[in-house]
Coordinates of C-alpha atoms in Angstrom, one line a residue:
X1 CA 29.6 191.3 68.0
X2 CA 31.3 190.0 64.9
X3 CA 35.0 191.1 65.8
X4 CA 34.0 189.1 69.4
X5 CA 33.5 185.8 67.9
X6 CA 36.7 186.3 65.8
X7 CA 38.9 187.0 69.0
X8 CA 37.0 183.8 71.0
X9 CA 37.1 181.7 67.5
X10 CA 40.8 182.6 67.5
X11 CA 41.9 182.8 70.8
X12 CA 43.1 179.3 71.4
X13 CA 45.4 179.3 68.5
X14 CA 47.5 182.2 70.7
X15 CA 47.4 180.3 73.5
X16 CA 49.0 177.5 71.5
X17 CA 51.7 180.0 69.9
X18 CA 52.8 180.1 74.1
X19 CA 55.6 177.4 75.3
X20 CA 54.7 175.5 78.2
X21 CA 55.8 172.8 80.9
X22 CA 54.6 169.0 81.6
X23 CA 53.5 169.6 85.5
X24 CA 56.5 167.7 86.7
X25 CA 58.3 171.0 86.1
X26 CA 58.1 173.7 88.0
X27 CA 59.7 176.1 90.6
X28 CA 60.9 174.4 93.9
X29 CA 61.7 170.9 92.0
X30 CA 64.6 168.5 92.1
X31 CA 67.1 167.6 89.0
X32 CA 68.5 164.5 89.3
X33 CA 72.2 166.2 89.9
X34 CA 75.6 165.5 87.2
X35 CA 72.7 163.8 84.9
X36 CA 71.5 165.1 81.3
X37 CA 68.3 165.4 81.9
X38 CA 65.3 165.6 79.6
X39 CA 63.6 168.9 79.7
X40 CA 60.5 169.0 77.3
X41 CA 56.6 170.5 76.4
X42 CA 54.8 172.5 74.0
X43 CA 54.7 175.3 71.5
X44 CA 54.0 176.3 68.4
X45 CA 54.8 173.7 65.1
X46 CA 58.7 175.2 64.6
X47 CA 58.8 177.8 67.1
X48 CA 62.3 177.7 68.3
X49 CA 62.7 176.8 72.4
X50 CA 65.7 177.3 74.4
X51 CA 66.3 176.3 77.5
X52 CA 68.9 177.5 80.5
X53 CA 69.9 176.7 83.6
X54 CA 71.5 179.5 85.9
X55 CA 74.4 176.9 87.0
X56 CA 75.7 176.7 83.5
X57 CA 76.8 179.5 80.8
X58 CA 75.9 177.6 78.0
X59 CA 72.3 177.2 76.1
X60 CA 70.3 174.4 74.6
X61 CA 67.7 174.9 72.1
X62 CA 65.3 172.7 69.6
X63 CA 63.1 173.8 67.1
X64 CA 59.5 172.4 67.8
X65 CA 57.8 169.6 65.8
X66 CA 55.0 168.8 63.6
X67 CA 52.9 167.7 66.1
X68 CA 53.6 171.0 69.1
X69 CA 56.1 169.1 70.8
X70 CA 59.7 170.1 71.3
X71 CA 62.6 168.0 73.6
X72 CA 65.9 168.6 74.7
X73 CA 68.6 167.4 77.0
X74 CA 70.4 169.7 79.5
X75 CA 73.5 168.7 81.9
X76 CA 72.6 169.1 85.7
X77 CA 75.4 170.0 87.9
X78 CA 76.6 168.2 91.2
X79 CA 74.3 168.6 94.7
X80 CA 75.4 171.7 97.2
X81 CA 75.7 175.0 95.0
X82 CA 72.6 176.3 96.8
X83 CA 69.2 176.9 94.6
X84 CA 69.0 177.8 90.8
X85 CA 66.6 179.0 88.0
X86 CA 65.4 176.7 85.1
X87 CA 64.9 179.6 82.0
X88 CA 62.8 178.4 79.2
X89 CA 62.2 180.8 76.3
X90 CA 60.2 180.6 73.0
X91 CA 57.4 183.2 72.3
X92 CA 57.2 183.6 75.8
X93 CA 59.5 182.7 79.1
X94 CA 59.0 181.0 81.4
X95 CA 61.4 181.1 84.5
X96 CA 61.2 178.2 87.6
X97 CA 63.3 179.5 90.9
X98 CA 64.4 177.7 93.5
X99 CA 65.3 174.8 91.9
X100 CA 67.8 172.3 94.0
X101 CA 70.1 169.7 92.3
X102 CA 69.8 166.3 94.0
X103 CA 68.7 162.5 93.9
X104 CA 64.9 162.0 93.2
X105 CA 63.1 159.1 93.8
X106 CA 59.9 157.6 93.0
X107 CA 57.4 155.9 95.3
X108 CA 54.9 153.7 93.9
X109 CA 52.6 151.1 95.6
X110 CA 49.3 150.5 96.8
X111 CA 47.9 152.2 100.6
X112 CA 50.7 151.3 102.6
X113 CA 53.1 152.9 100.4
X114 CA 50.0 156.0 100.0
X115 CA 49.0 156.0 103.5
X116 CA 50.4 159.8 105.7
X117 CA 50.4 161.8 108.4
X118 CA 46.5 162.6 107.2
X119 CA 45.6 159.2 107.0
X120 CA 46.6 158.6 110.8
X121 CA 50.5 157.4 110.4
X122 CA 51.6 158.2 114.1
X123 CA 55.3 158.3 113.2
X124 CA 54.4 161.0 110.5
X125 CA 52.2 163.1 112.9
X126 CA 55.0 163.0 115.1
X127 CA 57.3 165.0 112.5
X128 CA 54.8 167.5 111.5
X129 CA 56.1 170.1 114.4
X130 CA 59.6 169.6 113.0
X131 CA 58.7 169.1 109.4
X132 CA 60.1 172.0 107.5
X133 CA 63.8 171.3 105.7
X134 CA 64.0 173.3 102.4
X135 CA 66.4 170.5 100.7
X136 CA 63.2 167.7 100.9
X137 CA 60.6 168.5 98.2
X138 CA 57.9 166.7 97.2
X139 CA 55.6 166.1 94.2
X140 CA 52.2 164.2 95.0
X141 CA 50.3 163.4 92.4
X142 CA 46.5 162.9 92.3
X143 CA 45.2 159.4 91.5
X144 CA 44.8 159.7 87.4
X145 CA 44.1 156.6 84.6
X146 CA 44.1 156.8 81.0
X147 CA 43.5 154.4 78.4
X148 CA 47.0 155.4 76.5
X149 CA 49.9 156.7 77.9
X150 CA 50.2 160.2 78.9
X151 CA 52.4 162.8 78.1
X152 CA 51.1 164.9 81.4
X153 CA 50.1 165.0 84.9
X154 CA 48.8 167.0 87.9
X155 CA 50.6 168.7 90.6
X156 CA 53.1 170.7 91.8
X157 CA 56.9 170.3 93.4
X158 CA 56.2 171.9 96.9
X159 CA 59.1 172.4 100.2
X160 CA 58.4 170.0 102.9
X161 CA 56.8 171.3 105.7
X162 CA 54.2 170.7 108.4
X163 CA 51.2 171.2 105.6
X164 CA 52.9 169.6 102.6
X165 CA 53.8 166.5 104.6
X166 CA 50.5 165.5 106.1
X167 CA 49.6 164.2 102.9
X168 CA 52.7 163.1 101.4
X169 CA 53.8 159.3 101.5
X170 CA 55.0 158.6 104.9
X171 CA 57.4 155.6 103.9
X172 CA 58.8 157.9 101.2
X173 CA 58.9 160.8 103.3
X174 CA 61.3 159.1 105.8
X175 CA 63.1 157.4 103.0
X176 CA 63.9 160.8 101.8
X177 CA 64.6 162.2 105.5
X178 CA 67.1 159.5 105.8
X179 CA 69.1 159.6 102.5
X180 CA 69.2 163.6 103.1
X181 CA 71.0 163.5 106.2
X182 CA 73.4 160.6 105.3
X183 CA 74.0 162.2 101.8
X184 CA 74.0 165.8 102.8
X185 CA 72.4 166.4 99.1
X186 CA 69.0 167.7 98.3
X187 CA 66.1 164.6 98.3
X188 CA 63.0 164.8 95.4
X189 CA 60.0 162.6 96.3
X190 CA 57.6 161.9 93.4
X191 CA 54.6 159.7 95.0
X192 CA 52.5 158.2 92.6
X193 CA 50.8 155.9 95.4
X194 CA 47.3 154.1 94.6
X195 CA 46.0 152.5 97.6
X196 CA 44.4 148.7 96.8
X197 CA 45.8 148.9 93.3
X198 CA 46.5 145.5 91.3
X199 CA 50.5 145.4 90.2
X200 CA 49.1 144.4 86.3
X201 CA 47.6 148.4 86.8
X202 CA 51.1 149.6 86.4
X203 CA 52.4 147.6 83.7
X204 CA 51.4 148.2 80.1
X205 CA 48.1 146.6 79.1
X206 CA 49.9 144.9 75.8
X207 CA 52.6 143.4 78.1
X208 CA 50.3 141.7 80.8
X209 CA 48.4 140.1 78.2
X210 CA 51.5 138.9 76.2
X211 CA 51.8 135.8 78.8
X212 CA 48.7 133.4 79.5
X213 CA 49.4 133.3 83.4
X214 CA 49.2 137.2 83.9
X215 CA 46.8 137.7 81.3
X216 CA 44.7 135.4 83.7
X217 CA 45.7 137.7 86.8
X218 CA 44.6 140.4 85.3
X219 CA 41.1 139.1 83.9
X220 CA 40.0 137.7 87.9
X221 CA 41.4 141.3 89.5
X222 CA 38.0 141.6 91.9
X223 CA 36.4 144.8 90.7
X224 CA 36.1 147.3 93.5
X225 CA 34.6 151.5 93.2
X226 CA 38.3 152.5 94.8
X227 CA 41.0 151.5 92.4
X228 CA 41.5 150.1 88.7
X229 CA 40.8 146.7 87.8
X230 CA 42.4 147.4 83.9
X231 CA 45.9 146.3 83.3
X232 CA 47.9 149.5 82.5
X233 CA 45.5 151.8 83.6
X234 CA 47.6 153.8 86.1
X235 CA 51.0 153.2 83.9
X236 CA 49.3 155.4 81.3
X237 CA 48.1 158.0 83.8
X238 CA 50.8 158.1 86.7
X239 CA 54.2 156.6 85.3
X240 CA 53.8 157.0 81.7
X241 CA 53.7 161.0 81.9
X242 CA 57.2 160.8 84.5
X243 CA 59.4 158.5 82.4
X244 CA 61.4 161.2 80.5
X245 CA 62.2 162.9 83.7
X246 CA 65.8 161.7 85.5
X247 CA 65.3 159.7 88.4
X248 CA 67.9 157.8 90.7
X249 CA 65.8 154.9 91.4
X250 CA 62.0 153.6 92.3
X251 CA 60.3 152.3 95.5
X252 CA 57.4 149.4 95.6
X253 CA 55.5 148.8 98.2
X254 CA 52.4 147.0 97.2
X255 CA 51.0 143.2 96.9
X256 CA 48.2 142.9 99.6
X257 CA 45.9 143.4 96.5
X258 CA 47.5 140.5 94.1
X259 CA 46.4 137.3 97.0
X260 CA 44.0 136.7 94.3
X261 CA 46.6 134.8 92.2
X262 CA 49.8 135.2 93.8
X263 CA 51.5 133.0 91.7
X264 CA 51.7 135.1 88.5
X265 CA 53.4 138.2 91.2
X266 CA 57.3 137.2 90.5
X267 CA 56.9 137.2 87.0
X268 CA 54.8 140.3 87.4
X269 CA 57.9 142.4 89.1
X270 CA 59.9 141.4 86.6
X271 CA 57.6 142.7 83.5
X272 CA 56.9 146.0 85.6
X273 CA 60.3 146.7 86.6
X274 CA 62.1 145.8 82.9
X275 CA 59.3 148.4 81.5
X276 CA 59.7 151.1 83.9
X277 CA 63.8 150.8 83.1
X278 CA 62.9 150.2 79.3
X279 CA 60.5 153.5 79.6
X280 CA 63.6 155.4 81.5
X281 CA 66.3 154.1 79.6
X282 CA 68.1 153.8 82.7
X283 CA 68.8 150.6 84.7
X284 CA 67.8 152.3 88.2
X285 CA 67.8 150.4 91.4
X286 CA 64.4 148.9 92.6
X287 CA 63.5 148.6 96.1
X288 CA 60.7 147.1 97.8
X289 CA 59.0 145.8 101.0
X290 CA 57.7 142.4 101.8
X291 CA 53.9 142.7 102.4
X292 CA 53.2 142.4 106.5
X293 CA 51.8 140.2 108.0
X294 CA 47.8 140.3 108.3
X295 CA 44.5 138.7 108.8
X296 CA 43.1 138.2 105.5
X297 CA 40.9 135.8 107.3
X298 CA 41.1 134.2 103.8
X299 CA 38.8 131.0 102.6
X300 CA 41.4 129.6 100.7
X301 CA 45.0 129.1 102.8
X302 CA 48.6 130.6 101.6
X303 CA 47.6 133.6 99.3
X304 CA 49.7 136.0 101.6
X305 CA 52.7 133.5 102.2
X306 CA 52.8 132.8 98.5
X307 CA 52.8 136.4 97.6
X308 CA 55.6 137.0 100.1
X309 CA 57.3 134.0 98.5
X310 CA 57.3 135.5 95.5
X311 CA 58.4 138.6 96.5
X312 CA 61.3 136.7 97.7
X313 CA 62.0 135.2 94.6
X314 CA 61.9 138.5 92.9
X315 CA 65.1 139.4 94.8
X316 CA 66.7 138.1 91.8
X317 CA 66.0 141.4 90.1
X318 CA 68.9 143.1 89.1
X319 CA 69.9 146.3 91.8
X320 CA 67.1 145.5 93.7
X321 CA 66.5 145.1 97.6
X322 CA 63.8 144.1 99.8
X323 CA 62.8 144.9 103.4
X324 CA 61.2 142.7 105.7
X325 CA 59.1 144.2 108.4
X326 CA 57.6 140.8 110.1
X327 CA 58.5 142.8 113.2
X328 CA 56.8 146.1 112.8
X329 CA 53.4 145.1 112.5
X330 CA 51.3 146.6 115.8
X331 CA 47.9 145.4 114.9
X332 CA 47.4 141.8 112.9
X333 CA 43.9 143.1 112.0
X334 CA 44.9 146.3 110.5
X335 CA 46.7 145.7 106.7
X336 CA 48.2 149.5 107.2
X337 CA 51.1 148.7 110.0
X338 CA 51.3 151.6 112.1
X339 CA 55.4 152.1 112.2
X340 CA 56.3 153.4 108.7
X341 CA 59.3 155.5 109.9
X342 CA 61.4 151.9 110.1
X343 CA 60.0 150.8 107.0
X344 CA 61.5 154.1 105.3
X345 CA 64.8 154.3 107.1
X346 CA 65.0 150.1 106.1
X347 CA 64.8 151.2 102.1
X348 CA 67.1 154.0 102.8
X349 CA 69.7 151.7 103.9
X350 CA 69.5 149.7 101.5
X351 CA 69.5 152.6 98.5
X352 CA 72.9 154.1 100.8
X353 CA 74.9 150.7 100.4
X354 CA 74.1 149.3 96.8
X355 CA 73.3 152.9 95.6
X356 CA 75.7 155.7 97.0
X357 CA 78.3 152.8 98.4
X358 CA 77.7 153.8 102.2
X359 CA 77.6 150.6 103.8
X360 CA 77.2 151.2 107.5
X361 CA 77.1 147.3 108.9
X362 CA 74.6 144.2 107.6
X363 CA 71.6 145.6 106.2
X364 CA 69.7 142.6 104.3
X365 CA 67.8 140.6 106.5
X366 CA 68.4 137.1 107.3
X367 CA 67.4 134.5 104.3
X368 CA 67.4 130.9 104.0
X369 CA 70.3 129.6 102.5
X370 CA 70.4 125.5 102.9
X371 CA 68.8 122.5 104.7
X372 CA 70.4 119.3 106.1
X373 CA 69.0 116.3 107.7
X374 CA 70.2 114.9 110.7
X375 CA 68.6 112.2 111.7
X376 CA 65.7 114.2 113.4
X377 CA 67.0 116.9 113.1
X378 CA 66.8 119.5 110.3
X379 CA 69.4 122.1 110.2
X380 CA 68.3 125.5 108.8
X381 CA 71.4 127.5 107.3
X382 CA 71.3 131.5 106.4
X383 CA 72.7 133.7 104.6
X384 CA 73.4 137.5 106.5
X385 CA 73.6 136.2 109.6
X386 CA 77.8 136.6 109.6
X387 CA 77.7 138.2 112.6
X388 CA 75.3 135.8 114.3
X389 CA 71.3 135.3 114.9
X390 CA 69.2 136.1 117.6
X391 CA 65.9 135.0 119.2
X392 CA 64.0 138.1 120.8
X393 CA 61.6 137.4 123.5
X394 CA 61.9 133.8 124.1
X395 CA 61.9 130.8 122.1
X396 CA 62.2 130.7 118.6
X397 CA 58.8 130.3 116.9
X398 CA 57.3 130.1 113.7
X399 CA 59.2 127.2 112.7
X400 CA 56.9 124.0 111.4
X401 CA 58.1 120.8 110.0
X402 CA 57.3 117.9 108.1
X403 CA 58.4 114.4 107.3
X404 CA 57.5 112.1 103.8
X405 CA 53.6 112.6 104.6
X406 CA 53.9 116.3 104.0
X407 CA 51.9 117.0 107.1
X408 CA 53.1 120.3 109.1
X409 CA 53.9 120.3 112.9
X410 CA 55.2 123.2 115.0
X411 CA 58.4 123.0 115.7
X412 CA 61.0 123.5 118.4
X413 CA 63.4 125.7 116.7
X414 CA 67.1 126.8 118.5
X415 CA 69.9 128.8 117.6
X416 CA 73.2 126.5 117.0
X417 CA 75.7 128.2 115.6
X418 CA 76.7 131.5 114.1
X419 CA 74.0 131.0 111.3
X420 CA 72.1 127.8 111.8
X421 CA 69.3 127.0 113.2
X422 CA 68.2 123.1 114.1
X423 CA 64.1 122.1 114.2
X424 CA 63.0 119.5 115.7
X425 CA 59.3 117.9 116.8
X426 CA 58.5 115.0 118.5
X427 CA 56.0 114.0 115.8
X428 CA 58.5 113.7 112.4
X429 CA 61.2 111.2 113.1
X430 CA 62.5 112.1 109.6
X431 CA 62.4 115.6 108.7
X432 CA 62.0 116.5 104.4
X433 CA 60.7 120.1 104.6
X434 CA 60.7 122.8 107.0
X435 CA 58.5 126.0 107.1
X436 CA 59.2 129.6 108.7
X437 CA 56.2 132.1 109.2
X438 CA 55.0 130.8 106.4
X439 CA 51.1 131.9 107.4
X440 CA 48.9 135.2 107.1
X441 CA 49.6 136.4 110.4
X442 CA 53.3 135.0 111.7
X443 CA 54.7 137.0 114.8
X444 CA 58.2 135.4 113.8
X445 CA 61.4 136.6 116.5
X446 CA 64.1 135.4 114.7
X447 CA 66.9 137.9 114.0
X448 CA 70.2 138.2 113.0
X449 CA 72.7 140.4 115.3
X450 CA 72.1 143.6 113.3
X451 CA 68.2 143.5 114.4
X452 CA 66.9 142.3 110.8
X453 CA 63.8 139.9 110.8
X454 CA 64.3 137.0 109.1
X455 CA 63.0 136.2 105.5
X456 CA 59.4 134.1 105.7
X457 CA 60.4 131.0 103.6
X458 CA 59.4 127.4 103.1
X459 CA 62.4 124.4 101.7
X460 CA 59.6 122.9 99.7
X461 CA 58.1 122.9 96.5
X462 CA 54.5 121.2 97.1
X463 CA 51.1 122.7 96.1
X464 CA 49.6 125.0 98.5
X465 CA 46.5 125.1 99.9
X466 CA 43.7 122.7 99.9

């Protein structure tokens, strides 16, 4: 009985003695391909590790630290040799197969960015039939918070097919569809999706409460029993653990959630996105999608418009992108729009011209550029709309205007030249400020040739709401 309590007393010390892996690696995953990537876990205090891949002749080892940790870089070779193994060996080996070299991504955000084939995405239930392709591979990772950053995670790197796909991200899933066929390289997905989560969630706790105006954000987040309402909650438990692994780049698709002070959301972005590149070290390209449009059926008016404002605003990140999808809303009183397949293959074109320099045509969508009076008349000037706009279905609508008394009245809108548009209403004699879709629930048709919605906007700078 004696010699029993010695094995189970000493048992975990030979577990410790054993090398082993963060969950991020495993067998069927993506390298970020002609990168040095960061390979790293446990083992015992100065057990030697050494690490291989079967693409290369040569070894990299590192003798483990004080603290069980040990970390080393190895250099990943370019996308289309076929699949390789990943050899790590200290007291014991561990061997991962079927590893591809490629371009992984990460997709972040809040349900729409979360929502899948399981959570009734019609354009993802349509692929499940047709789902398998051995060069997309995804890892989903369950919802996880911590107080302090991680150094680990939960799941697995799995092949797409018809099973692992009905839970998978279904904007990062066609993303990754996309990019795969125009690249011809392998595609990893990491989704790290929390549906209803606050932005501040994903950003350090320290760092949201360095600045009076987000530290306010985050202390009026509305509690609720389905996501965080703690700054850096999810940073430390979903990104935290990821930011040694090589990625090429990060998707956002979240916002609905900040309304409550949408004000604070550009300055946000930029926080969130100079940590995640800080936490990388890599100055990865960001893209994102404009929140849709919806009825909040809000008390207070403009908390969706001022969040898509300052979305817009945000474009000023560096590499960064964002995709409107005014048009691709099917149900006004349903925040999850149905058609995510043109939300994905949006973000993919944007990630194959400023990315992998495959420009195929105009992909940004219209955006206001200038106003001029006229009299009248107020002419509305854009920027990608070279090739021309367009008014689909009719009329243009959406457009509002207003003279000195800063009162709003819908306006007649018409196309009148290449990228231009005049506004006009019987009720302002002297126009001062127009307003596009600038509303919860705009069904704008304004377009530029290439089929791209145009940006929600407002000329003005006066206080919102009442």
């Amino acid at each position: 009985m004696k010699k029993l309590f010695l094995l189970l007393l000493l048992s975990p010390l030979f577990a410790v003695a054993d090398v082993y892996l963060p969950a991020i690696f495993s067998s069927n995953m993506v390298l970020q391909q002609q990168a040095n990537v960061t390979v790293w876990g446990w083992a015992q205090p100065g057990e030697r590790v050494t690490v291989s891949g079967s693409w290369q002749s040569e070894t990299v080892s590192v003798v483990t630290n004080e603290n069980a940790v040990w970390k080393l870089t190895i250099a990943t070779t370019k996308a289309g040799g076929g699949s390789y193994t990943l050899t790590i060996q200290g007291r014991n080996r561990i061997v991962l197969e079927n590893v591809l070299m490629g371009e992984v991504w990460l997709c972040a955000g809040q349900s729409n960015m979360e929502w899948s084939a399981d959570h009734g995405v019609k354009d993802a239930k349509a692929e499940l039939p047709t789902a398998y392709n051995a060069n997309i591979r995804f890892f989903k990772m369950p919802k996880l918070t911590a107080e302090t950053p991680q150094t680990d995670a939960k799941g697995t790197w799995t092949i797409c097919d018809s099973l692992t796909l009905k839970r998978f991200s279904a904007v990062g899933y066609f993303f990754g569809k996309k990019l795969n066929q125009s690249l011809n390289v392998p595609i990893g997905l990491i989704d790290v999706a929390w549906g209803g989560s606050y932005i501040e969630s994903w950003i350090p706790e320290h760092l949201v409460n360095l600045f009076p105006n987000t530290r306010t954000s985050a202390e009026t987040m509305i509690p609720s029993k389905g996501w965080p309402r703690q700054a850096g909650y999810i940073y430390n438990g979903m990104v935290a653990p990821l930011t040694p692994f090589a990625i090429a780049g990060a998707l956002w698709y979240q916002g609905e959630s900040n309304r409550h002070y949408p004000s604070t959301y550009y300055q946000l972005m930029h926080l969130m996105v100079d940590t995640w590149r800080g936490a990388w070290q890599k100055d990865f390209p960001f893209y994102y999608v404009q929140i849709a449009p919806f009825n909040y059926r809000d008390t207070t008016e403009f908390k969706a418009p001022a969040v898509r404002e300052m979305q817009t605003r945000a474009m000023d990140i560096p590499k960064s992108g964002m995709v409107v999808i005014t048009d691709l809303v099917d149900d006004l009183n349903n925040i999850h729009p149905a058609y995510k397949k043109e939300v994905g293959n949006r973000l993919a074109v944007w990630a194959l011209a400023e990315t992998y320099h495959q420009k195929n045509g105009n992909y940004k969508s219209p955006q206001y550029k200038s106003l001029q009076v006229d009299g009248a008349k107020a002419i509305v000037s854009f920027d990608h709309a070279e090739s021309g706009l367009a008014a689909k279905g009719g009329p243009l609508t959406e457009f509002e205007v207003a003279g000195a008394d800063r009162v709003f009245y819908k306006a007649q809108a018409r196309i009148v030249k290449n990228n231009a548009v005049e506004v006009t209403s019987e009720k302002v004699s002297q126009p001062v400020a127009v307003r596009f879709a600038f509303r919860d629930t705009p069904v704008p048709n304004l377009f530029n040739k290439e089929g791209l919605p145009a940006i929600p906007f407002r000329t003005d700078d006066w206080k919102l709401g009442k």
